[in-house]
Coordinates of C-alpha atoms (C1' of nucleotides) in Angstrom, one line a residue:
Chain A
M1 CA -0.1 0.0 0.0
T2 CA 1.7 3.4 -0.6
P3 CA 1.3 6.6 1.3
A4 CA -1.2 7.8 -2.1
K5 CA -2.9 5.4 -1.6
L6 CA -4.0 4.8 2.0
A7 CA -4.4 8.6 2.0
S8 CA -7.8 7.9 -0.3
T9 CA -8.5 5.7 2.3
V10 CA -8.5 7.6 5.3
L11 CA -10.6 10.0 3.5
S12 CA -13.3 7.3 2.5
A13 CA -13.8 6.6 5.3
A14 CA -14.1 9.6 6.7
R15 CA -16.9 10.1 3.9
A16 CA -18.6 6.8 4.9
V17 CA -18.0 8.7 8.8
F18 CA -19.5 11.4 7.6
E19 CA -22.8 9.8 5.4
T20 CA -23.6 7.3 9.3
R21 CA -23.3 9.8 11.7
G22 CA -25.1 12.2 9.4
L23 CA -22.6 15.1 8.8
D24 CA -21.7 17.3 5.6
V25 CA -19.9 15.7 4.3
S26 CA -18.6 18.9 1.8
A27 CA -17.4 20.0 4.7
L28 CA -14.2 17.5 3.6
P29 CA -11.8 17.8 1.4
E30 CA -10.6 16.9 -1.8
A31 CA -7.7 15.5 -1.3
T32 CA -5.3 14.2 2.0
T33 CA -2.2 13.2 2.6
V34 CA -0.6 11.1 5.6
E35 CA 3.0 11.8 7.7
R36 CA 5.8 10.0 8.9
P37 CA 6.0 10.3 11.9
R38 CA 9.6 11.1 13.6
S39 CA 9.1 8.4 16.4
P40 CA 7.9 4.8 15.1
E41 CA 5.5 5.4 19.2
H42 CA 2.8 7.2 16.2
G43 CA 3.0 4.4 14.6
D44 CA 3.5 3.6 10.7
Y45 CA 1.2 7.0 9.2
A46 CA -0.3 9.2 10.7
S47 CA -4.3 11.7 10.0
T48 CA -4.0 15.3 11.4
L49 CA -8.2 14.5 8.5
A50 CA -9.4 14.7 12.3
L51 CA -8.2 17.5 13.3
Q52 CA -8.8 19.7 11.0
L53 CA -13.0 18.6 10.1
G54 CA -13.4 19.1 13.9
K55 CA -14.7 22.9 13.9
K56 CA -16.3 22.4 10.5
A57 CA -18.1 18.9 10.9
G58 CA -19.7 20.4 14.5
V59 CA -17.9 17.5 15.8
A60 CA -14.7 17.1 18.7
P61 CA -11.5 16.1 17.0
R62 CA -11.3 13.5 19.8
E63 CA -14.5 11.8 18.4
L64 CA -14.8 12.2 15.4
A65 CA -11.1 10.3 15.2
A66 CA -13.0 7.3 17.2
A67 CA -15.7 7.4 14.8
L68 CA -13.0 7.1 12.0
A69 CA -10.3 4.7 13.6
E70 CA -12.6 2.1 14.1
E71 CA -14.1 2.7 10.6
L72 CA -11.1 3.3 9.0
G73 CA -9.4 -0.1 11.6
A74 CA -12.4 -2.3 9.4
R75 CA -10.4 -1.6 5.2
P76 CA -8.1 -4.3 4.3
G77 CA -4.7 -3.7 4.6
I78 CA -4.9 -2.0 8.4
K79 CA -3.6 -3.2 11.8
S80 CA -3.9 -0.6 14.0
V81 CA -5.4 2.4 14.2
E82 CA -5.2 4.8 17.2
I83 CA -6.1 8.8 18.6
A84 CA -3.7 10.4 20.3
G85 CA -3.9 13.9 21.4
P86 CA -6.1 16.0 19.7
G87 CA -7.4 13.8 17.4
F88 CA -3.8 12.1 15.2
L89 CA -4.3 9.2 14.3
N90 CA -2.1 6.7 14.1
I91 CA -2.2 3.9 11.4
R92 CA -0.3 1.1 11.2
L93 CA 0.0 -1.5 8.3
D94 CA -0.2 -5.3 8.3
A95 CA 3.6 -6.1 6.5
A96 CA 2.2 -7.7 3.5
A97 CA 0.5 -4.1 2.8
A98 CA 3.9 -3.0 3.1
G99 CA 5.4 -6.1 1.3
V100 CA 4.1 -5.8 -1.3
L101 CA 5.3 -1.7 -2.6
A102 CA 8.6 -3.2 -3.1
R103 CA 7.5 -5.6 -6.4
D104 CA 4.9 -2.6 -7.2
I105 CA 7.6 0.3 -6.8
V106 CA 10.9 -3.0 -9.5
L107 CA 8.0 -3.8 -11.9
A108 CA 7.0 0.1 -12.4
G109 CA 10.7 0.5 -12.8
P110 CA 11.8 3.4 -13.6
D111 CA 8.3 5.4 -14.1
Y112 CA 8.5 4.6 -10.6
G113 CA 8.2 8.7 -9.2
H114 CA 5.7 9.5 -12.9
T115 CA 2.7 11.6 -11.4
D116 CA 0.2 13.5 -13.5
T117 CA 0.1 15.7 -10.8
L118 CA 1.4 18.7 -13.5
A119 CA -0.8 17.0 -17.1
G120 CA -2.0 19.5 -19.0
E121 CA 0.5 22.5 -18.2
R122 CA 3.2 23.7 -20.5
I123 CA 5.5 25.2 -18.7
N124 CA 8.7 27.9 -20.3
L125 CA 11.7 27.0 -18.0
E126 CA 14.2 29.8 -19.2
F127 CA 18.2 29.2 -16.6
V128 CA 21.7 30.2 -17.6
S129 CA 21.4 32.9 -19.9
A130 CA 24.7 34.3 -20.1
N131 CA 26.3 36.1 -23.3
P132 CA 29.2 34.1 -25.5
T133 CA 31.3 37.0 -23.8
G134 CA 33.5 33.9 -21.9
P135 CA 33.3 30.7 -20.5
V136 CA 30.0 29.9 -18.5
H137 CA 30.5 31.9 -14.6
I138 CA 29.8 30.3 -11.1
G139 CA 25.7 31.8 -11.0
G140 CA 24.9 30.0 -14.3
V141 CA 26.4 27.0 -13.0
R142 CA 23.9 26.4 -10.0
W143 CA 20.8 27.2 -12.6
A144 CA 22.6 24.2 -14.8
A145 CA 22.3 22.0 -12.9
V146 CA 19.2 23.5 -9.9
G147 CA 16.9 23.9 -13.9
D148 CA 18.4 21.3 -15.8
A149 CA 17.0 19.3 -12.4
L150 CA 13.8 21.0 -12.5
S151 CA 13.4 21.0 -15.7
R152 CA 13.3 17.3 -15.4
L153 CA 11.2 17.1 -12.0
L154 CA 8.7 19.1 -14.4
R155 CA 8.1 15.9 -16.8
A156 CA 8.4 13.3 -14.0
S157 CA 5.2 15.2 -11.9
G158 CA 3.6 15.1 -16.3
A159 CA 3.9 18.4 -16.5
T160 CA 5.1 19.6 -20.6
V161 CA 8.2 22.3 -20.1
G162 CA 10.6 23.9 -22.7
T163 CA 13.9 24.6 -21.4
E164 CA 15.6 27.6 -23.3
Y165 CA 18.8 29.9 -22.3
Y166 CA 18.0 33.1 -24.6
F167 CA 20.8 35.3 -25.9
N168 CA 22.1 38.1 -27.1
D169 CA 25.0 38.1 -30.2
A170 CA 25.0 41.9 -29.7
G171 CA 25.5 45.3 -28.5
S172 CA 28.4 47.1 -25.7
Q173 CA 29.2 43.2 -24.1
I174 CA 30.1 41.9 -27.2
D175 CA 31.6 45.0 -28.4
R176 CA 34.1 44.9 -25.7
F177 CA 34.5 40.9 -26.2
A178 CA 35.5 41.9 -30.4
R179 CA 38.4 45.5 -28.7
S180 CA 39.3 42.3 -26.4
L181 CA 40.3 39.2 -29.1
Y182 CA 41.4 41.7 -31.3
A183 CA 44.3 43.1 -29.1
S184 CA 45.6 40.0 -28.1
A185 CA 45.3 38.9 -32.1
K186 CA 47.6 42.3 -32.2
G187 CA 49.7 41.6 -28.8
E188 CA 48.1 44.1 -26.8
P189 CA 46.9 44.3 -23.7
A190 CA 43.4 44.1 -22.6
P191 CA 40.8 47.1 -22.9
E192 CA 40.5 49.1 -20.2
D193 CA 36.7 47.5 -19.9
G194 CA 37.1 44.5 -21.6
Y195 CA 37.1 40.5 -21.1
G196 CA 40.8 39.3 -19.4
G197 CA 42.1 35.8 -19.6
A198 CA 43.8 32.9 -21.5
Y199 CA 40.2 31.9 -23.3
I200 CA 40.1 35.3 -24.5
A201 CA 44.4 34.3 -26.7
E202 CA 43.4 31.0 -27.3
I203 CA 40.2 32.5 -28.9
A204 CA 42.1 35.2 -30.7
T205 CA 44.4 32.7 -31.7
A206 CA 41.4 30.5 -33.7
V207 CA 40.2 33.2 -35.3
V208 CA 43.3 33.9 -36.7
A209 CA 43.3 30.7 -38.0
E210 CA 39.7 30.0 -39.0
A211 CA 40.7 34.0 -40.6
P212 CA 43.9 33.8 -41.2
D213 CA 43.8 37.8 -43.5
V214 CA 41.8 38.9 -40.3
L215 CA 44.7 41.3 -38.9
K216 CA 44.6 42.9 -42.5
I217 CA 41.5 43.8 -43.7
G218 CA 41.7 47.0 -41.6
E219 CA 40.5 47.1 -37.8
P220 CA 36.1 47.4 -38.9
A221 CA 35.4 44.7 -40.6
A222 CA 38.4 42.8 -38.2
L223 CA 35.8 44.1 -35.7
E224 CA 33.8 42.7 -37.8
T225 CA 35.1 39.1 -38.1
F226 CA 36.3 38.6 -34.0
R227 CA 33.0 39.6 -33.1
R228 CA 31.6 37.2 -35.4
V229 CA 33.7 33.8 -35.5
G230 CA 34.8 34.8 -31.9
V231 CA 30.8 34.6 -30.9
E232 CA 30.2 31.1 -32.7
L233 CA 33.6 30.0 -30.6
M234 CA 33.0 31.4 -27.7
F235 CA 29.1 29.3 -28.2
A236 CA 30.4 26.4 -29.9
E237 CA 32.4 26.4 -26.2
I238 CA 29.5 26.8 -23.7
K239 CA 27.2 24.4 -25.6
Q240 CA 30.0 21.5 -25.1
S241 CA 30.5 22.4 -21.7
L242 CA 26.9 22.1 -20.9
T243 CA 26.3 19.2 -22.5
E244 CA 29.2 17.6 -20.8
F245 CA 27.6 18.4 -18.0
G246 CA 24.8 16.6 -18.8
V247 CA 22.6 19.7 -19.9
E248 CA 20.7 20.0 -23.8
F249 CA 18.5 23.4 -23.7
D250 CA 15.2 22.8 -26.4
T251 CA 15.8 25.6 -27.5
Y252 CA 19.0 28.9 -27.5
F253 CA 17.3 31.5 -28.4
N254 CA 19.3 35.0 -30.0
E255 CA 17.6 38.1 -29.2
K256 CA 18.4 39.3 -32.0
D257 CA 15.4 37.2 -34.1
L258 CA 12.7 39.5 -31.6
H259 CA 14.0 42.8 -33.3
D260 CA 14.0 41.0 -37.1
R261 CA 10.5 39.7 -37.3
G262 CA 9.3 42.7 -35.4
E263 CA 8.7 41.6 -32.3
L264 CA 9.9 44.5 -30.2
Q265 CA 8.1 46.8 -31.9
E266 CA 4.2 44.3 -32.0
A267 CA 4.2 44.4 -28.0
L268 CA 5.0 48.6 -27.4
D269 CA 1.7 47.7 -30.0
R270 CA 0.3 45.1 -27.7
L271 CA 1.0 46.7 -24.7
R272 CA -1.0 50.2 -26.2
E273 CA -4.6 48.8 -27.2
Q274 CA -4.6 47.5 -23.4
G275 CA -3.6 50.6 -22.5
H276 CA 0.0 50.8 -20.4
I277 CA 1.9 54.0 -22.9
F278 CA 2.5 57.4 -22.8
E279 CA 5.1 59.2 -24.2
A280 CA 7.6 62.0 -22.1
D281 CA 10.6 64.1 -22.4
G282 CA 10.5 62.0 -26.1
A283 CA 10.6 58.8 -24.7
T284 CA 8.0 56.0 -24.8
W285 CA 7.0 54.5 -21.6
L286 CA 5.5 51.7 -20.2
R287 CA 4.1 52.4 -16.6
T288 CA 4.7 49.7 -14.9
T289 CA 3.4 52.1 -11.5
E290 CA 0.0 51.0 -12.0
F291 CA 0.9 48.0 -11.1
G292 CA 2.6 47.9 -7.8
D293 CA 6.7 49.1 -9.5
D294 CA 8.7 51.1 -8.1
K295 CA 8.8 53.4 -11.1
D296 CA 7.6 53.8 -14.9
R297 CA 10.1 51.7 -17.2
V298 CA 11.3 53.6 -20.6
L299 CA 10.5 51.0 -23.8
R300 CA 11.5 52.8 -26.8
K301 CA 15.1 55.9 -25.3
S302 CA 14.4 59.3 -26.5
D303 CA 17.6 58.9 -29.6
G304 CA 14.5 55.8 -30.5
D305 CA 16.0 53.3 -30.3
W306 CA 14.5 50.3 -28.3
T307 CA 15.9 49.1 -23.9
Y308 CA 16.6 46.2 -22.9
F309 CA 12.9 45.8 -21.1
A310 CA 11.4 46.2 -24.6
A311 CA 13.4 43.5 -25.5
D312 CA 12.1 41.4 -22.0
C313 CA 8.7 42.9 -22.9
A314 CA 8.7 41.5 -26.5
Y315 CA 10.8 37.5 -24.9
Y316 CA 7.7 37.5 -22.4
L317 CA 5.6 38.3 -25.1
D318 CA 7.0 35.4 -27.8
K319 CA 6.6 32.4 -25.1
R320 CA 3.8 33.4 -24.1
K321 CA 2.8 32.2 -28.0
R322 CA 4.9 29.7 -28.6
G323 CA 1.7 28.3 -26.1
F324 CA 3.9 28.4 -22.8
D325 CA 1.2 29.5 -19.3
R326 CA 4.2 29.3 -16.6
V327 CA 7.3 31.5 -17.9
V328 CA 9.4 30.3 -15.8
I329 CA 12.8 32.3 -16.0
M330 CA 15.8 31.7 -13.1
L331 CA 17.7 34.7 -12.4
G332 CA 20.9 35.5 -9.5
A333 CA 20.3 37.7 -6.4
D334 CA 22.1 40.4 -8.7
H335 CA 19.3 40.0 -10.7
H336 CA 15.7 40.5 -7.8
G337 CA 15.4 43.5 -9.3
Y338 CA 13.6 42.8 -11.9
I339 CA 11.1 41.0 -10.6
G340 CA 9.1 43.8 -9.6
R341 CA 8.8 45.6 -13.4
M342 CA 8.3 41.8 -15.0
K343 CA 5.6 40.6 -13.1
A344 CA 4.2 45.2 -13.5
M345 CA 5.2 43.7 -17.9
A346 CA 3.4 40.5 -17.3
A347 CA 0.1 42.2 -15.7
C348 CA 0.4 45.0 -18.9
F349 CA -0.6 43.0 -21.4
G350 CA -3.3 41.4 -19.0
D351 CA -1.6 38.2 -18.3
D352 CA -2.3 37.3 -14.3
P353 CA 1.4 37.5 -12.6
A354 CA 0.6 35.1 -10.0
R355 CA 0.1 32.4 -12.6
N356 CA 1.7 32.8 -15.7
L357 CA 5.6 34.5 -14.7
E358 CA 7.6 33.1 -11.7
I359 CA 10.9 34.6 -11.1
L360 CA 13.4 32.5 -9.1
I361 CA 15.9 33.9 -7.7
G362 CA 19.2 31.5 -6.8
Q363 CA 21.4 32.6 -4.4
L364 CA 25.4 33.2 -5.2
V365 CA 27.2 30.6 -5.0
N366 CA 31.3 30.2 -3.7
L367 CA 34.4 27.3 -4.8
V368 CA 35.7 27.1 -1.7
R369 CA 39.3 25.5 -0.8
D370 CA 40.2 25.8 2.6
K371 CA 37.9 28.6 4.3
Q372 CA 38.8 30.3 1.4
P373 CA 37.2 30.8 -1.9
V374 CA 38.4 30.9 -4.7
R375 CA 38.6 33.2 -7.1
M376 CA 40.7 32.9 -9.7
S377 CA 40.5 30.7 -12.3
K378 CA 42.7 28.9 -14.6
R379 CA 40.7 30.0 -17.7
A380 CA 38.8 32.8 -16.8
G381 CA 41.3 35.3 -15.2
T382 CA 38.6 36.3 -11.6
V383 CA 35.7 35.0 -12.4
I384 CA 34.9 31.3 -11.5
T385 CA 33.8 29.1 -14.7
L386 CA 31.7 24.9 -15.1
E387 CA 34.9 23.9 -16.1
D388 CA 36.3 24.9 -13.1
F389 CA 33.7 23.0 -11.3
V390 CA 34.2 20.1 -12.6
D391 CA 37.1 19.9 -12.9
A392 CA 38.0 20.6 -9.1
I393 CA 34.9 18.0 -7.3
G394 CA 33.8 16.3 -10.8
V395 CA 30.2 16.2 -12.3
D396 CA 27.9 14.0 -9.9
A397 CA 29.9 16.5 -7.1
T398 CA 29.1 19.6 -8.6
R399 CA 24.9 18.7 -9.6
Y400 CA 24.7 17.4 -6.7
A401 CA 25.9 19.8 -4.0
L402 CA 24.8 22.8 -6.3
A403 CA 21.2 20.4 -6.2
R404 CA 21.3 19.7 -2.8
Y405 CA 20.3 23.3 -1.0
S406 CA 17.4 25.7 -1.0
S407 CA 18.2 28.2 -3.9
D408 CA 17.5 30.6 -1.5
S409 CA 20.6 29.7 0.3
T410 CA 24.1 31.8 -0.5
I411 CA 26.5 28.7 -0.5
D412 CA 30.0 27.7 0.0
I413 CA 30.0 24.9 -2.1
D414 CA 33.7 22.8 -0.5
I415 CA 36.0 21.2 -2.6
E416 CA 37.4 18.9 -0.3
E417 CA 34.6 18.2 1.2
W418 CA 33.3 17.5 -1.9
T419 CA 35.9 14.9 -2.8
R420 CA 36.2 13.7 0.3
A421 CA 34.9 9.7 -0.4
T422 CA 32.7 9.1 3.0
K423 CA 29.6 9.5 4.7
E424 CA 29.9 13.7 4.7
N425 CA 30.1 13.6 1.0
K426 CA 26.9 13.1 0.7
V427 CA 26.9 12.2 -3.1
Y428 CA 29.1 9.4 -1.8
Y429 CA 26.8 8.4 -0.1
V430 CA 23.6 8.0 -2.2
Q431 CA 26.0 6.8 -4.4
Y432 CA 27.1 4.0 -2.1
V433 CA 23.5 3.1 -1.9
A434 CA 23.4 2.8 -5.6
A435 CA 26.6 1.1 -5.8
R436 CA 25.8 -1.4 -3.2
T437 CA 22.5 -2.9 -3.6
A438 CA 23.4 -3.1 -7.8
S439 CA 26.3 -5.0 -5.8
V440 CA 24.5 -7.0 -3.8
A441 CA 22.0 -8.5 -6.8
R442 CA 25.0 -9.6 -8.4
N443 CA 25.7 -12.1 -5.7
A444 CA 22.5 -12.8 -5.7
A445 CA 22.3 -14.2 -9.1
E446 CA 25.5 -15.2 -8.7
V447 CA 24.2 -17.8 -5.2
G448 CA 21.3 -18.6 -7.5
L449 CA 18.8 -16.1 -5.4
T450 CA 16.8 -14.1 -7.7
R451 CA 13.6 -12.9 -7.2
G452 CA 11.9 -14.9 -8.7
E453 CA 7.8 -14.7 -10.4
P454 CA 5.8 -11.2 -8.8
D455 CA 3.0 -14.3 -7.3
A456 CA 5.8 -15.8 -5.7
F457 CA 6.4 -13.2 -3.4
H458 CA 5.6 -12.8 0.2
P459 CA 5.6 -9.2 0.2
E460 CA 4.4 -10.3 4.8
L461 CA 7.9 -11.8 5.7
L462 CA 9.2 -8.2 5.6
S463 CA 8.1 -6.9 9.0
H464 CA 11.5 -6.4 10.7
E465 CA 11.6 -3.1 11.5
K466 CA 14.8 -2.4 9.0
E467 CA 12.1 -3.6 6.4
N468 CA 9.2 -1.5 7.1
D469 CA 11.1 2.0 7.9
L470 CA 13.2 1.0 4.1
L471 CA 10.0 0.3 3.2
K472 CA 9.1 3.7 3.9
A473 CA 11.2 6.0 2.7
L474 CA 10.5 4.0 -0.4
G475 CA 6.9 5.3 -1.0
E476 CA 7.3 8.5 0.1
F477 CA 9.4 9.7 -3.3
P478 CA 6.7 10.0 -5.7
A479 CA 4.9 12.5 -3.0
V480 CA 9.0 14.2 -2.6
V481 CA 9.0 14.3 -7.1
T482 CA 5.5 16.1 -6.6
R483 CA 6.6 18.1 -3.8
S484 CA 9.6 19.4 -5.1
A485 CA 8.0 20.2 -8.5
E486 CA 5.4 22.3 -7.1
L487 CA 7.6 24.1 -4.9
R488 CA 10.3 24.5 -8.1
E489 CA 13.0 23.3 -5.6
P490 CA 14.8 20.0 -6.1
H491 CA 16.3 19.9 -3.3
H492 CA 14.2 17.4 -1.6
V493 CA 14.7 15.1 -4.0
A494 CA 18.5 15.8 -3.2
R495 CA 17.4 15.0 1.0
Y496 CA 15.7 12.8 0.4
L497 CA 17.3 10.3 -0.7
E498 CA 20.1 11.0 1.7
D499 CA 17.5 9.9 4.2
L500 CA 16.8 6.9 1.8
A501 CA 20.3 6.3 1.6
S502 CA 20.9 5.7 5.3
A503 CA 17.0 3.2 5.2
Y504 CA 18.7 1.5 3.2
H505 CA 22.4 1.2 4.7
K506 CA 20.1 0.6 8.6
F507 CA 18.1 -2.8 6.3
Y508 CA 21.9 -3.7 4.7
D509 CA 23.3 -4.0 8.4
N510 CA 20.1 -6.0 10.1
C511 CA 19.0 -7.8 7.4
R512 CA 21.2 -9.8 5.6
V513 CA 19.8 -11.0 1.5
L514 CA 22.4 -13.4 0.8
P515 CA 22.2 -16.6 2.2
Q516 CA 25.7 -18.1 4.4
G517 CA 27.3 -20.4 3.3
D518 CA 25.3 -23.8 2.2
E519 CA 22.1 -22.3 3.4
P520 CA 19.1 -23.2 1.0
I521 CA 17.3 -19.4 -0.8
T522 CA 14.6 -18.7 1.1
D523 CA 11.7 -16.9 0.6
L524 CA 12.1 -14.2 2.7
Q525 CA 15.6 -14.1 0.7
R526 CA 14.6 -13.3 -2.0
A527 CA 11.0 -11.0 -0.3
R528 CA 14.8 -9.4 0.8
L529 CA 16.2 -8.6 -2.2
W530 CA 13.2 -7.3 -4.0
L531 CA 13.2 -5.0 -1.4
N532 CA 16.8 -4.2 -2.6
D533 CA 16.0 -4.2 -5.7
A534 CA 13.2 -1.9 -5.3
T535 CA 16.2 1.0 -3.3
R536 CA 17.9 0.6 -6.4
T537 CA 15.3 1.3 -8.9
V538 CA 14.6 4.2 -6.2
I539 CA 18.0 5.8 -5.7
A540 CA 18.4 5.7 -9.7
N541 CA 15.4 7.7 -10.1
G542 CA 15.9 10.6 -7.3
L543 CA 19.8 11.1 -8.4
G544 CA 18.0 10.4 -12.7
L545 CA 16.3 13.6 -12.0
L546 CA 19.2 15.4 -10.7
G547 CA 21.0 14.5 -13.5
V548 CA 23.4 12.6 -12.1
S549 CA 24.6 9.0 -12.4
A550 CA 24.2 6.1 -10.4
P551 CA 27.3 3.9 -10.8
E552 CA 26.9 -0.2 -10.5
R553 CA 30.2 0.3 -8.8
M554 CA 32.5 1.9 -6.9
Chain B
rG1 C1' 15.8 54.9 2.3
rC2 C1' 13.6 51.8 -0.4
rG3 C1' 12.6 46.5 -2.6
rC4 C1' 14.7 41.5 -2.1
rU5 C1' 16.2 37.4 0.5
rC6 C1' 18.2 34.6 4.9
rG7 C1' 19.1 34.9 11.1
rU8 C1' 17.5 26.3 14.0
rA9 C1' 23.6 22.3 17.7
rG10 C1' 30.3 24.9 17.8
rC11 C1' 30.8 24.9 12.0
rU12 C1' 27.5 23.8 7.6
rC13 C1' 22.3 22.8 6.9
rA14 C1' 17.3 21.1 6.5
rG15 C1' 12.6 21.5 8.6
rC16 C1' 4.5 20.5 3.9
rG17 C1' -0.1 25.1 10.5
rG18 C1' 0.4 19.6 13.7
rA19 C1' 3.1 15.2 18.7
rU20 C1' 9.9 14.6 22.6
rA21 C1' 12.5 20.7 16.4
rG22 C1' 16.1 16.8 12.8
rA23 C1' 20.1 15.4 10.3
rG24 C1' 26.1 15.3 8.3
rC25 C1' 30.9 17.2 10.9
rA26 C1' 33.4 18.3 14.6
rA27 C1' 34.4 15.9 20.1
rC28 C1' 34.2 10.8 22.8
rG29 C1' 33.5 5.6 22.6
rG30 C1' 32.3 1.5 20.5
rA31 C1' 30.9 -2.2 16.3
rC32 C1' 35.3 -5.4 10.2
rU33 C1' 37.8 -13.9 8.8
rU34 C1' 32.1 -7.5 4.9
rC35 C1' 26.1 -9.2 0.8
rU36 C1' 31.8 -3.2 -0.3
rA37 C1' 32.8 0.0 7.4
rA38 C1' 32.6 4.6 1.1
rU39 C1' 28.9 1.4 6.6
rC40 C1' 26.2 1.1 11.0
rC41 C1' 25.4 1.3 16.8
rG42 C1' 25.7 4.8 21.3
rU43 C1' 27.3 9.8 23.7
rC44 C1' 27.3 14.8 24.4
rG45 C1' 24.9 19.4 22.3
rG46 C1' 18.6 23.9 21.5
rU47 C1' 15.9 29.8 25.0
rC48 C1' 14.1 27.4 16.3
rG49 C1' 18.0 36.7 16.4
rC50 C1' 13.8 39.9 18.7
rA51 C1' 9.5 41.5 20.5
rG52 C1' 3.5 41.1 19.7
rG53 C1' -0.5 38.9 16.9
rU54 C1' -3.4 34.8 14.5
rU55 C1' -5.0 29.2 15.5
rC56 C1' -6.9 24.1 19.6
rG57 C1' -1.6 23.8 17.6
rA58 C1' 3.8 28.2 15.0
rA59 C1' 10.4 27.0 13.6
rU60 C1' 6.9 27.1 10.1
rC61 C1' 1.5 32.6 8.6
rC62 C1' 0.8 37.8 9.9
rU63 C1' 3.3 42.8 12.2
rG64 C1' 7.2 45.5 14.0
rC65 C1' 12.2 45.6 15.6
rC66 C1' 17.9 43.9 14.9
rG67 C1' 22.0 41.8 12.5
rG68 C1' 24.2 39.7 7.3
rG69 C1' 24.2 39.5 1.4
rC70 C1' 22.4 42.0 -2.8
rG71 C1' 20.5 45.0 -4.9
rC72 C1' 17.6 49.7 -6.4
rG73 C1' 20.3 53.5 -14.7
rC74 C1' 16.4 56.3 -20.8
rC75 C1' 23.4 49.9 -18.6
rA76 C1' 23.9 45.0 -21.0

RNA sequence: GCGCUCGUAGCUCAGCGGAUAGAGCAACGGACUUCUAAUCCGUCGGUCGCAGGUUCGAAUCCUGCCGGGCGCGCCA
């Protein structure tokens, strides 16, 4: 029995109680949940339904709990129901009802944890979005890990997801990039406002290799060549490092396309139709203060140029026109000032800013060695890059380390901690379970122990305390996935995997799976092998959601 | 000044309005002829920044204050 099934059993029992007592059935919620209590004295699962409904139904919570306990206790699979405190229901399951979960999980395989809770939602997820003037830097790395994990979570919950990387290959940043390349190719120092770092010299050399005459064609043409070829090379490198990091985007969106297709003008027209545009000081403004922004925003400057914000408006509209009803943008903490104007902009389009636009802000990350932030990058000067992270601790540890904390917290990623091969290094701790379960399965096969046919599985034999704990942990996985997806917080998955890993290690220490010596193979060992393999399934599925490998050997 | 965010054990952090607030590290003490000890078990450690409010019930929600981080351009 899964927690979800138990919860619906609780609800149906409540319905039966309400009907026999002539209570108002409309007080019942659509759905309810059961919790896994911290203390084993409080049963396998607990429901607070009686506490919640007592007042609504006009019955003392304890009295309602008593009636509910009696009704629920008679349902199949439920061993006992106790009332505690003000009206908690503490529920214990039959060992068999709890144990069948092991088989259900193995048979579901990669699908275990997938739900349809977000079915029908079309979500656009934009993250990283670094301009091609240098390698992906530290802020982008956090979003590469978290954003990619979130896209996997949303898909696992049934949403239709488009991941997107927005970039701009024109404008002053790119001009500085081109001038830096040009200077480097000529053997001159980088311009005052230019980009430093060894990568500039590498790209400059590569541009010269591709266009050998570039230094002889005059400055304007040379800068244009360095811009065009340099951006191409830089972007190829960014994509390459993201691919090696396990991150691919469905769409790479160039801001230039918005201009070329006249979408900024279209956005302006739309906003004007909605009545939120005004002219002042020769510029064209959007009255974002109408929707809570602290000042109005210029869309078109007095010199006729569009602002960056105008492109933001056009880009938002473009996503909405492509059918996405939720536009999610992941930004660094230094961009949190955008939230007000972006939300107001969505409202100006006539959208619901609370539903159609979500802006997720991630706090800063430091890569730390010996308690000191690493400030120097081999290739990028003072900017720490994705490849610095991967060089320091590897892809799996980088992805896991960045995904296991709430994005609301600033974090230090300690190189020593994340390269250690002990329990303190959480990615090893969790991956070790993947390796251990695989090892047990291999050894079982060698001695002729197999799970056997699903029908021959004896779930009631999984009655040891540690088996019970492990089953409860396994049962939580789908709810954890759903909650993480809805809250846009992948770190819950990582924390859950650590709990699950702990439960498995304890099971492993207390409950031997393989026969010893010449012992005959028993049904208990077969049942435990189902449990072992179910754990391997959930660990693999969970690590997969974070983009981390589940090794067979370590 | 305004806005966002954080404040939980010595340290790093979990904690959907529920029960006696948890985990790892650190400190101390145990378990290896191993189904992989990359593990497990135990001890020690807390006025959940402070003060009010809402609630049957608050670390969690609301308000104010204190402290840290970040941001407030007709820049991109």
